[in-house]
mmCIF file of C-alpha atoms and ligand atoms in Angstrom:
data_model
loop_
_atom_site.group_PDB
_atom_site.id
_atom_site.type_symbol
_atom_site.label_atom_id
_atom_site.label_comp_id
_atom_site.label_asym_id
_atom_site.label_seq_id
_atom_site.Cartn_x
_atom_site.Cartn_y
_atom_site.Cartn_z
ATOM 1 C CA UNK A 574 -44.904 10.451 65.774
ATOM 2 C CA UNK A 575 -48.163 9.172 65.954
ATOM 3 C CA UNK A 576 -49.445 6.727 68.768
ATOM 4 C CA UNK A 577 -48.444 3.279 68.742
ATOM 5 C CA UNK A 578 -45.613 4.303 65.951
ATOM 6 C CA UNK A 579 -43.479 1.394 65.601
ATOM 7 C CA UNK A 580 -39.524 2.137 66.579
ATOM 8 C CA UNK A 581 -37.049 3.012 63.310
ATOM 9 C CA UNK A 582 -35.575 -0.571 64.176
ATOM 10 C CA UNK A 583 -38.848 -2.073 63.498
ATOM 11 C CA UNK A 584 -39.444 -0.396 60.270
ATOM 12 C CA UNK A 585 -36.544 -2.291 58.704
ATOM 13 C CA UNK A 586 -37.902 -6.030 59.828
ATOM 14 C CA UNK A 587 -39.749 -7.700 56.651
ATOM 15 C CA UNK A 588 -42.039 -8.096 58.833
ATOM 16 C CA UNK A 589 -43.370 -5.344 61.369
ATOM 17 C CA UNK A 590 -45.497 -5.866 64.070
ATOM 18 C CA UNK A 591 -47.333 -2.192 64.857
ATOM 19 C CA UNK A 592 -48.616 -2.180 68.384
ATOM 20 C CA UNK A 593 -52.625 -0.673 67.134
ATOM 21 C CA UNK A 594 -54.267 -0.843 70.294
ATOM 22 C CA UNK A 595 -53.977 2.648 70.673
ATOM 23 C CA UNK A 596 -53.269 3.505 67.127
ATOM 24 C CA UNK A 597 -56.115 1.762 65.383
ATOM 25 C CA UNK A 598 -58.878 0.566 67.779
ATOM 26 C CA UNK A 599 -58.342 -2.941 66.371
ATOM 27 C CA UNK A 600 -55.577 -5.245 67.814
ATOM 28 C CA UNK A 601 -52.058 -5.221 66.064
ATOM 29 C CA UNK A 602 -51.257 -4.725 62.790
ATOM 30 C CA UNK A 603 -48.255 -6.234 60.594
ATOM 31 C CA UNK A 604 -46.671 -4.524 57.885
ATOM 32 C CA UNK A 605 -45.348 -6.964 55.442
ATOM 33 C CA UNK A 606 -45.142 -7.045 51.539
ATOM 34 C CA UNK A 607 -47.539 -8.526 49.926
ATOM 35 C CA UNK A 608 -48.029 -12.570 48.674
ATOM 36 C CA UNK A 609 -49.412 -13.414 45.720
ATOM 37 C CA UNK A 610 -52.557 -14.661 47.572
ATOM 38 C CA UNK A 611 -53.245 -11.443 48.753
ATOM 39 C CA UNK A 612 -54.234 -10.004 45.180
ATOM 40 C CA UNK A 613 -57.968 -10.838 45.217
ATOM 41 C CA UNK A 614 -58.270 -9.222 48.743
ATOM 42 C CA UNK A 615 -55.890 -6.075 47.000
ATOM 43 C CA UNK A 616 -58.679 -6.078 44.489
ATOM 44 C CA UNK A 617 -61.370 -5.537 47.068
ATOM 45 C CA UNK A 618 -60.506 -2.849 49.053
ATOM 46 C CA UNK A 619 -59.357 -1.491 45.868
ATOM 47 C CA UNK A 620 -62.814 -1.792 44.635
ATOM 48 C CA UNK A 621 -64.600 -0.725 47.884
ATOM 49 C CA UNK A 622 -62.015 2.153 48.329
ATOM 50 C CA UNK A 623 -63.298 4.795 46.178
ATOM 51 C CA UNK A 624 -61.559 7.562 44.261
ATOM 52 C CA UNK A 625 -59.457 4.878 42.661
ATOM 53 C CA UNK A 626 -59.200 3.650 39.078
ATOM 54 C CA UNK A 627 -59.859 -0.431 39.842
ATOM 55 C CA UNK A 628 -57.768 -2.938 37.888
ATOM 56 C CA UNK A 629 -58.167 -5.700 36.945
ATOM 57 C CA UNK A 630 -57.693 -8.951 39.192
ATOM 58 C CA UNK A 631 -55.119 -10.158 36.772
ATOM 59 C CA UNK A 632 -53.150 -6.664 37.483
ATOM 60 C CA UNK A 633 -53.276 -7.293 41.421
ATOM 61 C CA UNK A 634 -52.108 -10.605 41.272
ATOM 62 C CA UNK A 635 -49.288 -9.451 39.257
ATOM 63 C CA UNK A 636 -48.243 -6.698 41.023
ATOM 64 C CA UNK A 637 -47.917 -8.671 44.149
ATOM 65 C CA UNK A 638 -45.824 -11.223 42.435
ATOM 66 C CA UNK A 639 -43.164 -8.713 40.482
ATOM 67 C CA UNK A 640 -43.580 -5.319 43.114
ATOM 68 C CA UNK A 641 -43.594 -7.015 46.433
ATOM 69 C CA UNK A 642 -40.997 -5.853 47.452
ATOM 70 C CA UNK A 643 -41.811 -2.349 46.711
ATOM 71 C CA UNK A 644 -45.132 -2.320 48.043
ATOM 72 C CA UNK A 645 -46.350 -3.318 51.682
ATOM 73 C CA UNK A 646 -49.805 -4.365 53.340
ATOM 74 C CA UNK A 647 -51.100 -3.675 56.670
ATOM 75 C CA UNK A 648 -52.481 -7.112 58.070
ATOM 76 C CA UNK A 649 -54.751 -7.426 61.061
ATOM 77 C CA UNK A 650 -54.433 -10.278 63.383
ATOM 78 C CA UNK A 651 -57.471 -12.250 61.927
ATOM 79 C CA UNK A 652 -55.610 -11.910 58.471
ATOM 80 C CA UNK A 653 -57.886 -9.265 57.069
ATOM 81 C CA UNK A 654 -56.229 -6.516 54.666
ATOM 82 C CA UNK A 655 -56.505 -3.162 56.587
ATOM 83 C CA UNK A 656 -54.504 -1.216 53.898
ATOM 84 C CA UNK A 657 -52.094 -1.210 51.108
ATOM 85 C CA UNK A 658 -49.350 0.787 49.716
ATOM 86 C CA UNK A 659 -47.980 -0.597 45.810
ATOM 87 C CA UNK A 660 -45.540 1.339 43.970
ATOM 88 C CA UNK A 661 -42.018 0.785 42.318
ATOM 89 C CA UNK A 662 -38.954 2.431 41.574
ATOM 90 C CA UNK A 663 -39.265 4.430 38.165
ATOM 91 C CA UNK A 664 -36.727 2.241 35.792
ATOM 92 C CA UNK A 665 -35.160 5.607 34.321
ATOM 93 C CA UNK A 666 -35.091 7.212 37.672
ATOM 94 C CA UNK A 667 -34.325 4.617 40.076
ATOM 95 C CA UNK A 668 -33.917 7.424 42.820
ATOM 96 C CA UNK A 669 -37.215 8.105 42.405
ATOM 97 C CA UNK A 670 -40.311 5.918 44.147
ATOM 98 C CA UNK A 671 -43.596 5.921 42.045
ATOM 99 C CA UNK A 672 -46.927 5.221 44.261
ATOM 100 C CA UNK A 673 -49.032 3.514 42.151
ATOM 101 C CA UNK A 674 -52.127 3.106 44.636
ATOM 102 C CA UNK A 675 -52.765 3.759 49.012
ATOM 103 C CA UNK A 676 -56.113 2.536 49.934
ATOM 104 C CA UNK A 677 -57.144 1.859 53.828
ATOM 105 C CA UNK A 678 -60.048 0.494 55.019
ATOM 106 C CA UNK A 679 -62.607 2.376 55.773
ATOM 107 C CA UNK A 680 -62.306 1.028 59.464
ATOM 108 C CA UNK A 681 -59.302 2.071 59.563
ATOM 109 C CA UNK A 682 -59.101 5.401 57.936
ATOM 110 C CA UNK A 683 -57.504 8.530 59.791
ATOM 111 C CA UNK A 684 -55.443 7.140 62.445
ATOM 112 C CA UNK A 685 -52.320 7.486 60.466
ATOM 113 C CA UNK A 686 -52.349 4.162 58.398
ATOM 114 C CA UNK A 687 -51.543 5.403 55.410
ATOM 115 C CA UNK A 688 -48.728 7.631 56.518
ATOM 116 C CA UNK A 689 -47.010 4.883 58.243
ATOM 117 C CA UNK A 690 -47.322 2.648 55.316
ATOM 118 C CA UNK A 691 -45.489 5.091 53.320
ATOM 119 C CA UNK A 692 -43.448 5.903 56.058
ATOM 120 C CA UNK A 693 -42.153 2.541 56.419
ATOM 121 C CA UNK A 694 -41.411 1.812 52.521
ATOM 122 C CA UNK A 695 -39.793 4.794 51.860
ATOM 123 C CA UNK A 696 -37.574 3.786 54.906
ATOM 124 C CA UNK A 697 -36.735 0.827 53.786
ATOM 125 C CA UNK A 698 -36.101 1.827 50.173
ATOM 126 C CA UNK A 699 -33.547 4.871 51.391
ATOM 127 C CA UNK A 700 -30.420 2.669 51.675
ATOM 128 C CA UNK A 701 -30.997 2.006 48.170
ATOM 129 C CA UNK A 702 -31.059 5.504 46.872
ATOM 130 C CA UNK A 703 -34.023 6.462 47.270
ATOM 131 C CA UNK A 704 -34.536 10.208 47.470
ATOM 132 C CA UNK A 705 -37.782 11.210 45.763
ATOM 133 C CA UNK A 706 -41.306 10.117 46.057
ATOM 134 C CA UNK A 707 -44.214 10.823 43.760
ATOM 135 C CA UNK A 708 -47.550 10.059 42.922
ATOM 136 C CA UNK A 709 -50.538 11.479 41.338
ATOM 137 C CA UNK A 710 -54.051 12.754 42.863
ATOM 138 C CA UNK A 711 -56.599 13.766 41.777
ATOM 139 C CA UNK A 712 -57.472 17.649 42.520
ATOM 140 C CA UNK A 713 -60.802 15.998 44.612
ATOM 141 C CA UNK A 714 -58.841 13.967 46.825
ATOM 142 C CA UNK A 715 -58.777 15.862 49.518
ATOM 143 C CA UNK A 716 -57.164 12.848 52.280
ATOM 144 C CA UNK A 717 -54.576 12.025 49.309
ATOM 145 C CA UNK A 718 -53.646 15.265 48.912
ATOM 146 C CA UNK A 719 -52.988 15.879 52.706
ATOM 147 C CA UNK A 720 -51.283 12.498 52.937
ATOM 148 C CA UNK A 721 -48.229 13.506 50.250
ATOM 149 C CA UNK A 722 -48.280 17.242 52.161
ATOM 150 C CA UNK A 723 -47.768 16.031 55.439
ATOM 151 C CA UNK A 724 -44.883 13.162 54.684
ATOM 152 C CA UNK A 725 -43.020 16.091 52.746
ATOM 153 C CA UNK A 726 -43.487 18.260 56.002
ATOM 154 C CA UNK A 727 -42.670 15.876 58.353
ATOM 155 C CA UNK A 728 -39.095 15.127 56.052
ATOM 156 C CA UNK A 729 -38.471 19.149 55.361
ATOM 157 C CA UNK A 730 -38.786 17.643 51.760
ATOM 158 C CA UNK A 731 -39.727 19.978 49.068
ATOM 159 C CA UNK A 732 -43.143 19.467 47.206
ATOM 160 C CA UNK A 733 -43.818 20.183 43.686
ATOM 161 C CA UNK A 734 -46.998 19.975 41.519
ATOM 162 C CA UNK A 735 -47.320 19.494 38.029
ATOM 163 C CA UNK A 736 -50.125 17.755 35.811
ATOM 164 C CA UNK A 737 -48.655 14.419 34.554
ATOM 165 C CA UNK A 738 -51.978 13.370 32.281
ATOM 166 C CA UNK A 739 -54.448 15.995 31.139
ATOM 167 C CA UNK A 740 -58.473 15.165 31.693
ATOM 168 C CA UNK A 741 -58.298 14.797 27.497
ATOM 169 C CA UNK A 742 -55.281 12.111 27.810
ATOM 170 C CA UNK A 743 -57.553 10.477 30.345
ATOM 171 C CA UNK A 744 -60.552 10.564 29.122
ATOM 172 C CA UNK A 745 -64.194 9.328 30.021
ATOM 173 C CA UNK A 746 -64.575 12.402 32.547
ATOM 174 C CA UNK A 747 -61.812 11.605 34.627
ATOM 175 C CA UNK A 748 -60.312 14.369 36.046
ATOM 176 C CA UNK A 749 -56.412 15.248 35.854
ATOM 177 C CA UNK A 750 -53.905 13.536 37.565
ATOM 178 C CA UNK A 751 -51.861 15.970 39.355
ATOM 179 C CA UNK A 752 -48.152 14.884 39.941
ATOM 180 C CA UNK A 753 -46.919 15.404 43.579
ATOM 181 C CA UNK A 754 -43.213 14.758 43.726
ATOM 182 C CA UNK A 755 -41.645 15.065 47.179
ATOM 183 C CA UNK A 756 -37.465 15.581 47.693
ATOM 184 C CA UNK A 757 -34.665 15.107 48.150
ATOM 185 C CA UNK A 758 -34.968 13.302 50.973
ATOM 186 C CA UNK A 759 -32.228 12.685 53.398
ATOM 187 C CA UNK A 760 -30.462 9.491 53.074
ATOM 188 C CA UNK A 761 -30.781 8.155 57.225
HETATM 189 C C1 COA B 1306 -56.282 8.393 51.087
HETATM 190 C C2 COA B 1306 -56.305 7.315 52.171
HETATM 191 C C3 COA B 1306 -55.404 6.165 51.754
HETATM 192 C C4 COA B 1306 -55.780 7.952 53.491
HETATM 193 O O1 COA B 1306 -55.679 6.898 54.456
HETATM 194 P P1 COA B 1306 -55.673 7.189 56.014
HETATM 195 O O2 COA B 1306 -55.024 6.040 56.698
HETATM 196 O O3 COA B 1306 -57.027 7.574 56.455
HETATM 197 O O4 COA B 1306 -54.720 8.479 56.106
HETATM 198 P P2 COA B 1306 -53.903 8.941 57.384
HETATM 199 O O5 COA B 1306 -54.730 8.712 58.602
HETATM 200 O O6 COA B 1306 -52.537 8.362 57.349
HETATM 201 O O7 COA B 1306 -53.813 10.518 57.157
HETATM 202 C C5 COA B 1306 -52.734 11.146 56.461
HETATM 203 C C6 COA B 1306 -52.997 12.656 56.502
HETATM 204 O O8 COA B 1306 -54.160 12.966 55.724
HETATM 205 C C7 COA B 1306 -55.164 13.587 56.547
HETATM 206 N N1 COA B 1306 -56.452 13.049 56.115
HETATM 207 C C8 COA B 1306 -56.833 11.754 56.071
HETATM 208 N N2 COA B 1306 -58.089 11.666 55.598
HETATM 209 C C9 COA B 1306 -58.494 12.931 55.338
HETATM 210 C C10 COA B 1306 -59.701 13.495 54.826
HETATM 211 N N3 COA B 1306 -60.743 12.709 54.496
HETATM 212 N N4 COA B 1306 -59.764 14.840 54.675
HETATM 213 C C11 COA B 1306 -58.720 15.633 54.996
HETATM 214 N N5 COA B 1306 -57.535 15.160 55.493
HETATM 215 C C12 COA B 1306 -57.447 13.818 55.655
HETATM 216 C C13 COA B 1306 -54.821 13.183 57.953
HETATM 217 O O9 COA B 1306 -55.320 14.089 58.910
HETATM 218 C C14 COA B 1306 -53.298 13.168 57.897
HETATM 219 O O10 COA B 1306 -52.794 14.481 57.957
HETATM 220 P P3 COA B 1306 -51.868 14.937 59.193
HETATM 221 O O11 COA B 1306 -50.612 14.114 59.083
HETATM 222 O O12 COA B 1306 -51.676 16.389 58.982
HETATM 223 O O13 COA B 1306 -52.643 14.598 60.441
HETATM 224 C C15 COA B 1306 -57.752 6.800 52.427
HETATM 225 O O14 COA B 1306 -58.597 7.908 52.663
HETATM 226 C C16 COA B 1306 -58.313 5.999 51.269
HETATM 227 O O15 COA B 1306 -58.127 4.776 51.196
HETATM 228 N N6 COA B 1306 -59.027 6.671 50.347
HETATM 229 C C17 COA B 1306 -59.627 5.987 49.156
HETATM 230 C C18 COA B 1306 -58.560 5.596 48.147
HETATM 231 C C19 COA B 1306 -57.738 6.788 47.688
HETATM 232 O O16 COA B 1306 -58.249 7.884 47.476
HETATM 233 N N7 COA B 1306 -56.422 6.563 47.543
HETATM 234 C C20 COA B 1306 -55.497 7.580 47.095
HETATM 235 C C21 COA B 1306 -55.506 7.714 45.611
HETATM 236 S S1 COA B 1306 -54.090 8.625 45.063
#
């Protein structure tokens, strides 16, 4: 467990305060699920990110209205967006969460943020049935890639790899998109 983790109680508050003195060099951090007034700031660090395909605002603003509940931010204490996690539940697979986009803050990049953001969904999506997550990365993406590896170690989950849309399906140079899909997890 990384330092500063929060406590398996805390993961299941709406809310969760994450002690990131230690953790993230910049005061606490609260993991929440996003408001609809957090899309233009989602559309930022989107945008500043890198290595992802930027929406449009529209799409941001939506997604925090319709998959709050399946997607959580990481809010410092001046209010500023340190990172975000958005995905859903795949409607013919409902055991199955889909991560649709994980961007951090530069500032904040490799002190665990991202793996405790996914961490703490996934955790609070298992008493529904959740057993299986996926997402696709790009074969560049070297800190996504490690990301999905090391939450399927660190739940003896299985990982498989498969290419779910082909550089011709995408188009305009982009490269493939590489589906990682972690599982069964244990139910907790
Ligand atoms: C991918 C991203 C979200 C990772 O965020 P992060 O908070 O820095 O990641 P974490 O600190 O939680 O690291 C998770 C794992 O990846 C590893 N990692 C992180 N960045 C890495 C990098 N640049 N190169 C290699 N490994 C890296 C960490 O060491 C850690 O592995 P470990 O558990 O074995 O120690 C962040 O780099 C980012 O926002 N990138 C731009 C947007 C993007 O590419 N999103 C993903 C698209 S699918």
């Amino acid at each position: 467990m990384p330092p500063g983790d929060a406590s398996d109680a805390d993961l299941h508050k709406s809310d969760t305060q994450v002690q990131g003195s230690k953790a993230f060099g910049a005061g606490e951090l609260t993991f929440g699920s996003p408001e609809i007034s957090d899309g233009p700031q989602l559309w930022d660090l989107a945008s500043a990110a890198g290595n992802l395909d930027v929406n449009s605002r529209y799409h941001y603003l939506l997604w925090c209205r319709d998959f709050a509940d399946t997607s959580v931010v990481a809010r410092a204490a001046d209010g500023r967006i340190a990172g975000f996690l958005t995905g859903y539940r795949r409607p013919s697979a409902p055991d199955t969460f889909f991560t649709w986009q994980v961007a951090v803050s530069p500032d904040f990049r490799r002190r665990g943020l991202a793996r405790r953001m996914l961490d703490h969904l996934v955790d609070s999506l298992r008493p529904q049935g959740v057993r299986f997550v996926e997402a696709t990365v790009t074969p560049d993406n070297k800190a996504s890639i490690r990301l999905f590896e090391s939450f399927a170690e660190a739940n003896g989950a299985d990982l498989a790899l498969d290419v779910l849309f082909s550089e011709r399906e995408l188009g305009s140079g982009h490269e493939s998109e590489v589906l990682h899909r972690i599982g069964p997890l244990a139910g907790r």
